[in-house]
mmCIF file of C-alpha atoms and ligand atoms in Angstrom:
data_model
loop_
_atom_site.group_PDB
_atom_site.id
_atom_site.type_symbol
_atom_site.label_atom_id
_atom_site.label_comp_id
_atom_site.label_asym_id
_atom_site.label_seq_id
_atom_site.Cartn_x
_atom_site.Cartn_y
_atom_site.Cartn_z
ATOM 1 C CA MET A 1 0.000 0.000 0.000
ATOM 2 C CA MET A 2 1.061 3.587 -0.524
ATOM 3 C CA TRP A 3 2.831 5.320 2.382
ATOM 4 C CA PRO A 4 1.572 6.374 4.951
ATOM 5 C CA PHE A 5 -1.236 3.857 4.618
ATOM 6 C CA ASP A 6 -0.932 0.137 5.406
ATOM 7 C CA ALA A 7 -3.443 -2.611 6.123
ATOM 8 C CA SER A 8 -4.003 -1.605 9.798
ATOM 9 C CA THR A 9 -7.251 -0.238 11.241
ATOM 10 C CA GLU A 10 -5.359 2.944 12.133
ATOM 11 C CA SER A 11 -4.712 3.518 8.416
ATOM 12 C CA LEU A 12 -8.439 3.631 7.769
ATOM 13 C CA TRP A 13 -8.896 6.198 10.570
ATOM 14 C CA LEU A 14 -5.907 8.130 9.215
ATOM 15 C CA ALA A 15 -7.335 8.241 5.666
ATOM 16 C CA LEU A 16 -10.719 9.382 7.017
ATOM 17 C CA TYR A 17 -8.968 11.968 9.213
ATOM 18 C CA LEU A 18 -7.017 13.404 6.262
ATOM 19 C CA VAL A 19 -10.005 13.636 3.907
ATOM 20 C CA SER A 20 -12.359 15.102 6.524
ATOM 21 C CA PHE A 21 -9.655 17.547 7.661
ATOM 22 C CA ALA A 22 -9.158 18.727 4.047
ATOM 23 C CA LEU A 23 -12.901 19.398 3.748
ATOM 24 C CA HIS A 24 -12.849 21.292 7.057
ATOM 25 C CA ALA A 25 -9.863 23.332 5.818
ATOM 26 C CA VAL A 26 -11.669 24.454 2.628
ATOM 27 C CA LEU A 27 -14.771 25.600 4.506
ATOM 28 C CA VAL A 28 -13.057 27.416 7.394
ATOM 29 C CA SER A 29 -10.644 29.008 4.911
ATOM 30 C CA TYR A 30 -13.613 30.478 3.074
ATOM 31 C CA VAL A 31 -14.964 31.769 6.392
ATOM 32 C CA ALA A 32 -11.722 33.228 7.795
ATOM 33 C CA ALA A 33 -10.318 34.706 4.555
ATOM 34 C CA GLY A 34 -13.807 35.679 3.319
ATOM 35 C CA THR A 35 -14.516 37.633 6.514
ATOM 36 C CA VAL A 36 -11.242 39.542 6.134
ATOM 37 C CA TYR A 37 -11.976 40.167 2.433
ATOM 38 C CA ALA A 38 -15.461 41.516 3.234
ATOM 39 C CA LEU A 39 -13.994 43.630 6.051
ATOM 40 C CA VAL A 40 -11.419 45.237 3.728
ATOM 41 C CA ALA A 41 -14.156 45.955 1.140
ATOM 42 C CA ALA A 42 -16.350 47.501 3.869
ATOM 43 C CA LEU A 43 -13.472 49.659 5.138
ATOM 44 C CA ARG A 44 -12.768 50.862 1.592
ATOM 45 C CA ARG A 45 -16.516 51.554 1.175
ATOM 46 C CA SER A 46 -16.244 50.163 -2.354
ATOM 47 C CA ALA A 47 -19.144 48.414 -4.112
ATOM 48 C CA ASP A 48 -17.673 44.937 -4.473
ATOM 49 C CA PRO A 49 -19.884 42.073 -5.751
ATOM 50 C CA ILE A 50 -17.401 39.454 -4.468
ATOM 51 C CA ALA A 51 -17.713 40.910 -0.953
ATOM 52 C CA GLU A 52 -21.526 41.038 -1.254
ATOM 53 C CA ARG A 53 -21.780 37.376 -2.266
ATOM 54 C CA THR A 54 -19.263 36.400 0.405
ATOM 55 C CA ARG A 55 -21.223 38.202 3.141
ATOM 56 C CA ASP A 56 -24.367 36.356 2.049
ATOM 57 C CA TRP A 57 -22.704 32.943 2.206
ATOM 58 C CA LEU A 58 -20.595 33.399 5.347
ATOM 59 C CA PRO A 59 -23.110 32.360 8.063
ATOM 60 C CA PHE A 60 -24.078 29.188 6.178
ATOM 61 C CA LEU A 61 -20.469 28.273 5.420
ATOM 62 C CA LEU A 62 -19.427 28.849 9.045
ATOM 63 C CA GLY A 63 -22.097 26.308 10.062
ATOM 64 C CA ALA A 64 -20.805 23.914 7.379
ATOM 65 C CA GLY A 65 -17.156 24.478 8.449
ATOM 66 C CA ILE A 66 -17.896 23.780 12.115
ATOM 67 C CA THR A 67 -19.876 20.652 11.212
ATOM 68 C CA ALA A 68 -17.018 19.503 8.970
ATOM 69 C CA GLY A 69 -14.660 19.922 11.964
ATOM 70 C CA ILE A 70 -16.449 17.122 13.858
ATOM 71 C CA GLY A 71 -15.147 14.391 11.500
ATOM 72 C CA PRO A 72 -11.419 15.122 11.935
ATOM 73 C CA LEU A 73 -12.027 15.789 15.643
ATOM 74 C CA LEU A 74 -13.328 12.240 16.123
ATOM 75 C CA PHE A 75 -10.541 10.582 14.114
ATOM 76 C CA LEU A 76 -7.882 12.714 15.835
ATOM 77 C CA GLN A 77 -9.028 11.337 19.202
ATOM 78 C CA LEU A 78 -8.850 7.767 17.938
ATOM 79 C CA LEU A 79 -5.326 8.245 16.584
ATOM 80 C CA TYR A 80 -3.700 10.344 19.314
ATOM 81 C CA GLN A 81 -5.958 9.804 22.323
ATOM 82 C CA ARG A 82 -3.491 10.464 25.156
ATOM 83 C CA ARG A 83 -1.850 13.478 23.498
ATOM 84 C CA PHE A 84 -5.113 15.066 22.384
ATOM 85 C CA TYR A 85 -6.805 14.847 25.795
ATOM 86 C CA THR A 86 -3.663 15.934 27.669
ATOM 87 C CA ALA A 87 -3.288 19.017 25.451
ATOM 88 C CA ASN A 88 -7.002 19.836 25.980
ATOM 89 C CA LEU A 89 -6.688 19.554 29.755
ATOM 90 C CA LEU A 90 -3.458 21.555 29.937
ATOM 91 C CA MET A 91 -4.910 24.445 27.946
ATOM 92 C CA GLY A 92 -8.117 24.193 30.006
ATOM 93 C CA PRO A 93 -10.484 27.200 30.045
ATOM 94 C CA ARG A 94 -8.327 29.093 27.544
ATOM 95 C CA TRP A 95 -8.987 26.277 25.050
ATOM 96 C CA GLY A 96 -12.702 26.265 25.966
ATOM 97 C CA ALA A 97 -12.816 29.960 24.957
ATOM 98 C CA VAL A 98 -13.071 28.841 21.294
ATOM 99 C CA VAL A 99 -16.755 28.007 21.898
ATOM 100 C CA PRO A 100 -17.909 31.541 22.937
ATOM 101 C CA ALA A 101 -15.611 32.953 20.228
ATOM 102 C CA LEU A 102 -17.418 30.866 17.611
ATOM 103 C CA ILE A 103 -20.857 31.872 18.941
ATOM 104 C CA LEU A 104 -19.832 35.543 18.840
ATOM 105 C CA GLY A 105 -18.416 35.080 15.330
ATOM 106 C CA PHE A 106 -21.683 33.498 14.170
ATOM 107 C CA TYR A 107 -23.777 36.450 15.363
ATOM 108 C CA ALA A 108 -21.245 38.911 13.937
ATOM 109 C CA LEU A 109 -21.655 37.352 10.476
ATOM 110 C CA TYR A 110 -25.467 37.630 10.643
ATOM 111 C CA LEU A 111 -25.150 41.242 11.804
ATOM 112 C CA ALA A 112 -22.739 42.038 8.946
ATOM 113 C CA LYS A 113 -25.252 40.578 6.505
ATOM 114 C CA ALA A 114 -28.260 42.427 7.910
ATOM 115 C CA SER A 115 -26.960 45.847 8.967
ATOM 116 C CA GLU A 116 -24.968 48.183 6.751
ATOM 117 C CA HIS A 117 -24.533 50.560 9.664
ATOM 118 C CA ARG A 118 -22.763 48.015 11.909
ATOM 119 C CA ARG A 119 -21.058 46.081 9.104
ATOM 120 C CA ARG A 120 -17.452 47.121 9.714
ATOM 121 C CA LEU A 121 -17.642 46.547 13.451
ATOM 122 C CA ALA A 122 -19.302 43.143 12.963
ATOM 123 C CA LEU A 123 -16.795 41.968 10.344
ATOM 124 C CA GLY A 124 -13.889 43.188 12.485
ATOM 125 C CA ALA A 125 -15.248 41.229 15.455
ATOM 126 C CA GLY A 126 -15.817 38.157 13.236
ATOM 127 C CA ALA A 127 -12.261 38.300 11.844
ATOM 128 C CA ALA A 128 -10.852 38.566 15.397
ATOM 129 C CA CYS A 129 -12.947 35.567 16.567
ATOM 130 C CA PHE A 130 -11.934 33.327 13.638
ATOM 131 C CA GLY A 131 -8.296 34.399 13.948
ATOM 132 C CA PHE A 132 -8.428 33.420 17.622
ATOM 133 C CA VAL A 133 -9.960 30.015 16.785
ATOM 134 C CA ALA A 134 -7.342 29.306 14.071
ATOM 135 C CA TRP A 135 -4.533 30.293 16.465
ATOM 136 C CA SER A 136 -6.044 28.069 19.186
ATOM 137 C CA TRP A 137 -6.069 25.005 16.892
ATOM 138 C CA THR A 138 -2.467 25.670 15.904
ATOM 139 C CA GLU A 139 -1.482 26.047 19.548
ATOM 140 C CA LEU A 140 -3.287 22.831 20.528
ATOM 141 C CA HIS A 141 -1.499 21.029 17.689
ATOM 142 C CA GLN A 142 1.869 22.211 19.041
ATOM 143 C CA VAL A 143 1.015 21.275 22.657
ATOM 144 C CA MET A 144 0.082 17.761 21.490
ATOM 145 C CA LEU A 145 3.568 17.365 20.012
ATOM 146 C CA ASP A 146 5.467 18.782 22.982
ATOM 147 C CA ASP A 147 5.041 16.068 25.622
ATOM 148 C CA ALA A 148 8.490 16.970 26.988
ATOM 149 C CA GLY A 149 7.046 20.351 28.010
ATOM 150 C CA TRP A 150 3.769 19.086 29.550
ATOM 151 C CA ARG A 151 5.064 18.772 33.107
ATOM 152 C CA ALA A 152 6.557 22.289 33.111
ATOM 153 C CA MET A 153 3.370 23.717 31.628
ATOM 154 C CA TYR A 154 1.238 22.003 34.283
ATOM 155 C CA ALA A 155 3.579 22.955 37.145
ATOM 156 C CA ALA A 156 3.609 26.611 36.084
ATOM 157 C CA GLY A 157 -0.201 26.577 35.616
ATOM 158 C CA GLU A 158 0.305 28.049 32.142
ATOM 159 C CA ARG A 159 -2.637 27.994 29.757
ATOM 160 C CA PHE A 160 -0.714 29.317 26.759
ATOM 161 C CA HIS A 161 1.947 27.567 24.744
ATOM 162 C CA LEU A 162 3.844 30.489 23.270
ATOM 163 C CA ASP A 163 5.998 28.393 20.974
ATOM 164 C CA ALA A 164 7.883 30.313 18.246
ATOM 165 C CA ALA A 165 6.706 27.720 15.685
ATOM 166 C CA VAL A 166 3.096 28.935 16.020
ATOM 167 C CA LEU A 167 3.633 32.158 14.044
ATOM 168 C CA PRO A 168 5.165 30.760 10.815
ATOM 169 C CA ARG A 169 2.598 27.970 10.926
ATOM 170 C CA LEU A 170 -0.212 30.523 11.126
ATOM 171 C CA ALA A 171 1.367 32.546 8.300
ATOM 172 C CA ILE A 172 1.368 29.423 6.085
ATOM 173 C CA TRP A 173 -2.280 28.882 6.992
ATOM 174 C CA ALA A 174 -3.115 32.527 6.178
ATOM 175 C CA GLY A 175 -1.641 32.076 2.671
ATOM 176 C CA ALA A 176 -3.409 28.740 2.156
ATOM 177 C CA MET A 177 -6.705 30.244 3.347
ATOM 178 C CA LEU A 178 -6.462 33.082 0.822
ATOM 179 C CA ALA A 179 -5.825 30.625 -2.028
ATOM 180 C CA LEU A 180 -8.662 28.304 -0.941
ATOM 181 C CA PHE A 181 -11.103 31.194 -0.512
ATOM 182 C CA ALA A 182 -10.253 32.510 -3.998
ATOM 183 C CA THR A 183 -10.764 29.047 -5.540
ATOM 184 C CA VAL A 184 -14.278 28.681 -4.114
ATOM 185 C CA ALA A 185 -15.249 32.342 -4.694
ATOM 186 C CA ALA A 186 -14.105 32.290 -8.345
ATOM 187 C CA TRP A 187 -16.771 29.845 -9.557
ATOM 188 C CA PRO A 188 -19.773 32.213 -9.403
ATOM 189 C CA ALA A 189 -17.595 35.257 -10.282
ATOM 190 C CA SER A 190 -17.562 37.394 -13.447
ATOM 191 C CA ALA A 191 -14.488 37.715 -15.685
ATOM 192 C CA ALA A 192 -13.198 40.901 -13.994
ATOM 193 C CA GLU A 193 -13.811 39.395 -10.542
ATOM 194 C CA ARG A 194 -11.929 36.230 -11.497
ATOM 195 C CA ARG A 195 -8.903 38.349 -12.400
ATOM 196 C CA ARG A 196 -8.975 39.980 -8.965
ATOM 197 C CA LEU A 197 -9.360 36.587 -7.263
ATOM 198 C CA ALA A 198 -6.422 35.237 -9.306
ATOM 199 C CA ALA A 199 -4.228 38.033 -7.878
ATOM 200 C CA LEU A 200 -5.468 37.176 -4.366
ATOM 201 C CA ALA A 201 -4.797 33.446 -4.804
ATOM 202 C CA LEU A 202 -1.309 34.058 -6.207
ATOM 203 C CA THR A 203 -0.539 36.307 -3.219
ATOM 204 C CA GLY A 204 -1.709 33.472 -0.917
ATOM 205 C CA LEU A 205 0.425 30.883 -2.720
ATOM 206 C CA ILE A 206 3.487 33.165 -2.538
ATOM 207 C CA ILE A 207 2.944 33.696 1.223
ATOM 208 C CA CYS A 208 2.690 29.903 1.701
ATOM 209 C CA GLY A 209 5.762 29.132 -0.398
ATOM 210 C CA ALA A 210 7.958 31.916 0.996
ATOM 211 C CA THR A 211 7.088 31.202 4.663
ATOM 212 C CA SER A 212 7.630 27.449 4.212
ATOM 213 C CA ALA A 213 10.996 28.094 2.495
ATOM 214 C CA ILE A 214 12.164 30.453 5.267
ATOM 215 C CA ALA A 215 11.026 28.036 8.024
ATOM 216 C CA LEU A 216 12.822 25.141 6.295
ATOM 217 C CA ALA A 217 16.008 27.174 5.823
ATOM 218 C CA ILE A 218 16.029 28.094 9.534
ATOM 219 C CA ARG A 219 15.164 24.640 10.887
ATOM 220 C CA ARG A 220 17.084 22.659 8.231
ATOM 221 C CA ASP A 221 14.658 19.727 8.572
ATOM 222 C CA PHE A 222 13.304 19.156 5.064
ATOM 223 C CA ASP A 223 11.205 15.995 4.990
ATOM 224 C CA PRO A 224 10.206 14.707 1.532
ATOM 225 C CA ALA A 225 7.481 12.622 3.295
ATOM 226 C CA HIS A 226 8.023 9.774 0.821
ATOM 227 C CA GLY A 227 7.498 12.114 -2.153
ATOM 228 C CA TRP A 228 4.315 13.806 -0.876
ATOM 229 C CA THR A 229 6.226 17.079 -0.359
ATOM 230 C CA TYR A 230 7.269 17.057 -4.034
ATOM 231 C CA LEU A 231 3.683 16.309 -5.068
ATOM 232 C CA LEU A 232 2.548 19.253 -2.936
ATOM 233 C CA GLY A 233 5.112 21.537 -4.631
ATOM 234 C CA ILE A 234 4.155 20.411 -8.149
ATOM 235 C CA ALA A 235 0.415 20.768 -7.420
ATOM 236 C CA ALA A 236 0.950 24.281 -5.957
ATOM 237 C CA ILE A 237 2.927 25.331 -9.057
ATOM 238 C CA ALA A 238 0.187 23.872 -11.306
ATOM 239 C CA ALA A 239 -2.424 25.835 -9.285
ATOM 240 C CA ALA A 240 -0.398 29.041 -9.742
ATOM 241 C CA LEU A 241 -0.123 28.425 -13.511
ATOM 242 C CA GLY A 242 -3.878 27.715 -13.615
ATOM 243 C CA TRP A 243 -4.496 31.086 -11.933
ATOM 244 C CA GLY A 244 -2.261 32.782 -14.508
ATOM 245 C CA TRP A 245 -4.312 31.147 -17.249
ATOM 246 C CA THR A 246 -7.560 32.195 -15.540
ATOM 247 C CA ALA A 247 -6.361 35.818 -15.334
ATOM 248 C CA HIS A 248 -5.503 35.698 -19.046
ATOM 249 C CA ARG A 249 -8.724 33.948 -20.162
ATOM 250 C CA PRO A 250 -11.259 34.123 -17.278
ATOM 251 C CA ASP A 251 -13.860 31.984 -19.091
ATOM 252 C CA GLY A 252 -11.383 29.343 -20.295
ATOM 253 C CA PRO A 253 -10.510 26.034 -18.637
ATOM 254 C CA GLY A 254 -7.924 27.667 -16.296
ATOM 255 C CA LEU A 255 -10.272 27.653 -13.302
ATOM 256 C CA SER A 256 -10.962 23.905 -13.633
ATOM 257 C CA VAL A 257 -7.216 23.257 -13.826
ATOM 258 C CA THR A 258 -6.498 25.409 -10.793
ATOM 259 C CA THR A 259 -9.344 23.810 -8.792
ATOM 260 C CA ALA A 260 -8.054 20.286 -9.540
ATOM 261 C CA ALA A 261 -4.467 21.328 -8.712
ATOM 262 C CA THR A 262 -5.551 23.090 -5.492
ATOM 263 C CA THR A 263 -7.461 19.953 -4.416
ATOM 264 C CA ALA A 264 -4.357 17.829 -5.072
ATOM 265 C CA ALA A 265 -2.182 20.340 -3.168
ATOM 266 C CA LEU A 266 -4.617 20.347 -0.243
ATOM 267 C CA LEU A 267 -4.651 16.540 0.062
ATOM 268 C CA ALA A 268 -0.870 16.242 -0.366
ATOM 269 C CA GLY A 269 -0.461 19.118 2.120
ATOM 270 C CA ALA A 270 -2.639 17.268 4.654
ATOM 271 C CA VAL A 271 -0.312 14.234 4.416
ATOM 272 C CA VAL A 272 2.849 16.407 4.653
ATOM 273 C CA ARG A 273 1.370 18.215 7.682
ATOM 274 C CA GLU A 274 0.711 14.845 9.341
ATOM 275 C CA ALA A 275 4.126 13.306 8.548
ATOM 276 C CA PRO A 276 5.961 14.521 11.712
ATOM 277 C CA ARG A 277 3.133 13.147 13.897
ATOM 278 C CA LEU A 278 2.721 9.708 12.293
ATOM 279 C CA ALA A 279 5.235 8.008 14.587
ATOM 280 C CA LEU A 280 3.064 9.082 17.541
ATOM 281 C CA ILE A 281 -0.077 7.190 16.452
ATOM 282 C CA GLU A 282 -1.259 5.009 19.302
ATOM 283 C CA HIS A 283 -1.421 1.571 17.706
ATOM 284 C CA GLY A 284 -3.783 -0.969 19.162
ATOM 285 C CA ARG A 285 -5.695 1.751 20.981
ATOM 286 C CA ALA A 286 -7.132 3.385 17.900
ATOM 287 C CA THR A 287 -10.140 1.146 17.536
ATOM 288 C CA ALA A 288 -13.751 1.586 18.439
ATOM 289 C CA VAL A 289 -14.523 -2.067 17.685
ATOM 290 C CA GLY A 290 -15.357 -3.908 20.879
ATOM 291 C CA SER A 291 -15.930 -0.709 22.837
ATOM 292 C CA GLY A 292 -19.689 -1.283 22.671
ATOM 293 C CA GLY A 293 -22.215 1.516 22.685
ATOM 294 C CA LEU A 294 -24.204 0.384 19.629
ATOM 295 C CA PRO A 295 -27.620 0.952 21.312
ATOM 296 C CA VAL A 296 -26.594 4.505 22.299
ATOM 297 C CA PHE A 297 -25.403 5.116 18.730
ATOM 298 C CA VAL A 298 -28.697 3.866 17.267
ATOM 299 C CA VAL A 299 -30.776 6.021 19.644
ATOM 300 C CA THR A 300 -28.720 9.187 18.965
ATOM 301 C CA LEU A 301 -28.867 8.487 15.218
ATOM 302 C CA ALA A 302 -32.673 8.275 15.418
ATOM 303 C CA VAL A 303 -32.901 11.452 17.537
ATOM 304 C CA GLY A 304 -30.562 13.285 15.109
ATOM 305 C CA ALA A 305 -32.519 12.158 12.043
ATOM 306 C CA ALA A 306 -35.813 13.212 13.701
ATOM 307 C CA ALA A 307 -34.349 16.634 14.606
ATOM 308 C CA ILE A 308 -33.140 17.196 11.029
ATOM 309 C CA ALA A 309 -36.528 16.151 9.612
ATOM 310 C CA TRP A 310 -38.224 18.596 12.019
ATOM 311 C CA VAL A 311 -35.899 21.434 10.948
ATOM 312 C CA VAL A 312 -36.528 20.717 7.230
ATOM 313 C CA ARG A 313 -40.307 20.659 7.812
ATOM 314 C CA THR A 314 -40.204 23.921 9.789
ATOM 315 C CA VAL A 315 -38.132 25.675 7.100
ATOM 316 C CA ARG A 316 -40.417 24.405 4.322
ATOM 317 C CA GLY A 317 -43.477 25.541 6.291
ATOM 318 C CA ALA A 318 -41.959 29.018 6.770
ATOM 319 C CA ALA A 319 -41.066 29.270 3.053
ATOM 320 C CA GLU A 320 -44.658 28.425 2.041
HETATM 321 C C1 HEM B 401 -14.025 29.411 12.022
HETATM 322 C C2 HEM B 401 -13.659 28.477 12.845
HETATM 323 C C3 HEM B 401 -12.408 27.635 12.656
HETATM 324 C C4 HEM B 401 -11.237 27.950 12.082
HETATM 325 C C5 HEM B 401 -10.818 29.273 11.436
HETATM 326 C C6 HEM B 401 -10.402 26.757 12.148
HETATM 327 C C7 HEM B 401 -9.107 26.687 11.657
HETATM 328 C C8 HEM B 401 -8.293 25.586 11.801
HETATM 329 C C9 HEM B 401 -6.890 25.555 11.456
HETATM 330 C C10 HEM B 401 -6.087 26.729 10.906
HETATM 331 C C11 HEM B 401 -6.431 24.308 11.742
HETATM 332 C C12 HEM B 401 -5.017 23.769 11.499
HETATM 333 C C13 HEM B 401 -4.129 23.967 12.703
HETATM 334 C C14 HEM B 401 -2.688 23.631 12.366
HETATM 335 O O1 HEM B 401 -2.398 22.799 11.527
HETATM 336 O O2 HEM B 401 -1.796 24.265 12.956
HETATM 337 C C15 HEM B 401 -7.541 23.543 12.245
HETATM 338 C C16 HEM B 401 -7.445 22.238 12.628
HETATM 339 C C17 HEM B 401 -8.506 21.530 13.094
HETATM 340 N N1 HEM B 401 -9.778 21.978 13.321
HETATM 341 FE FE1 HEM B 401 -10.476 23.824 12.908
HETATM 342 N N2 HEM B 401 -11.085 25.750 12.753
HETATM 343 C C18 HEM B 401 -12.322 26.253 13.096
HETATM 344 C C19 HEM B 401 -13.318 25.581 13.778
HETATM 345 C C20 HEM B 401 -13.256 24.242 14.136
HETATM 346 C C21 HEM B 401 -14.278 23.532 14.878
HETATM 347 C C22 HEM B 401 -15.554 24.160 15.426
HETATM 348 C C23 HEM B 401 -13.856 22.241 14.985
HETATM 349 C C24 HEM B 401 -14.542 21.074 15.664
HETATM 350 C C25 HEM B 401 -15.800 20.874 15.669
HETATM 351 C C26 HEM B 401 -12.567 22.140 14.337
HETATM 352 C C27 HEM B 401 -11.819 20.993 14.219
HETATM 353 C C28 HEM B 401 -10.510 20.953 13.826
HETATM 354 C C29 HEM B 401 -9.668 19.764 13.920
HETATM 355 C C30 HEM B 401 -10.069 18.404 14.444
HETATM 356 C C31 HEM B 401 -8.397 20.127 13.463
HETATM 357 C C32 HEM B 401 -7.164 19.254 13.382
HETATM 358 C C33 HEM B 401 -6.269 19.497 14.581
HETATM 359 C C34 HEM B 401 -4.983 18.693 14.527
HETATM 360 O O3 HEM B 401 -4.805 17.896 13.622
HETATM 361 O O4 HEM B 401 -4.122 18.859 15.427
HETATM 362 N N3 HEM B 401 -12.236 23.380 13.856
HETATM 363 N N4 HEM B 401 -8.670 24.352 12.275
#
């Protein structure tokens, strides 16, 4: 089988983790980068159809992004149980702050959609909330990896892990988020808008590439990840060329090329991101088989399905 997958149960969880994480990344990238884009347009007071469409879609896509976070969250716990829970407990209430931040961000997006008067304030608050949530996930990721520092963190009662690696990692994410936002936003866009989005995506790709190159040069720890890093590089270059083509001929096939290349880069990037952590997978523990709980699962499934059916009926009734 192709590295990093083998015939173990953990490989199945790993594959599901990577795919569900990639989906989560696309949706939250649209939300985080889209909120900043709409904020800049609101501050410039310019009539911008991309910003208008983005504002309309943001609340729905935040809901979709949060829901798509549940999948990788479950698989992450199966793969790295001890590390995940320890990092959660060490960060404690500061980690729990992501929940009110998300609730605040949700309301801010609705306010930005409904009120022109409060738009800038609402989008500024939304951008701050989503920035905080992205930073928190990056910090949690770093705490999970730093088991040598757990004892010191606990003894000092620290809730923050101010590791220098957090900043370049967030900068890479900021670039990736711009490129992913532009890819999704370009599909319903006009020719002139696609040109602007191409410039945005290329800026994002340059930020990603330059920050990764600087971080690698400083740390001197290049890991080809069994060729996945090369695949990521080739796919990112293909995406950049696709954007160049789109800028040149906005209605040509460039956007399809760049979307396919961005998808390949995202999946390869998910594997490269996971490579340093693979040795830490808890083998033998990562299985739900034999843990029981089937009756509880069946009952919650039925309750969930009934709740969704009720919501659909209510919405249909309101629309009529
Ligand atoms: C707008 C809200 C959110 C944003 C902007 C966001 C952003 C991010 C980012 C940037 C990462 C990657 C961290 C890194 O590699 O350093 C990440 C990872 C992740 N996020 Fe989100 N996220 C959001 C909400 C959520 C929610 C609500 C959930 C759960 C329901 C979730 C689940 C996850 C999981 C499981 C990971 C993987 C963590 C790991 O592998 O260590 N996210 N998120």
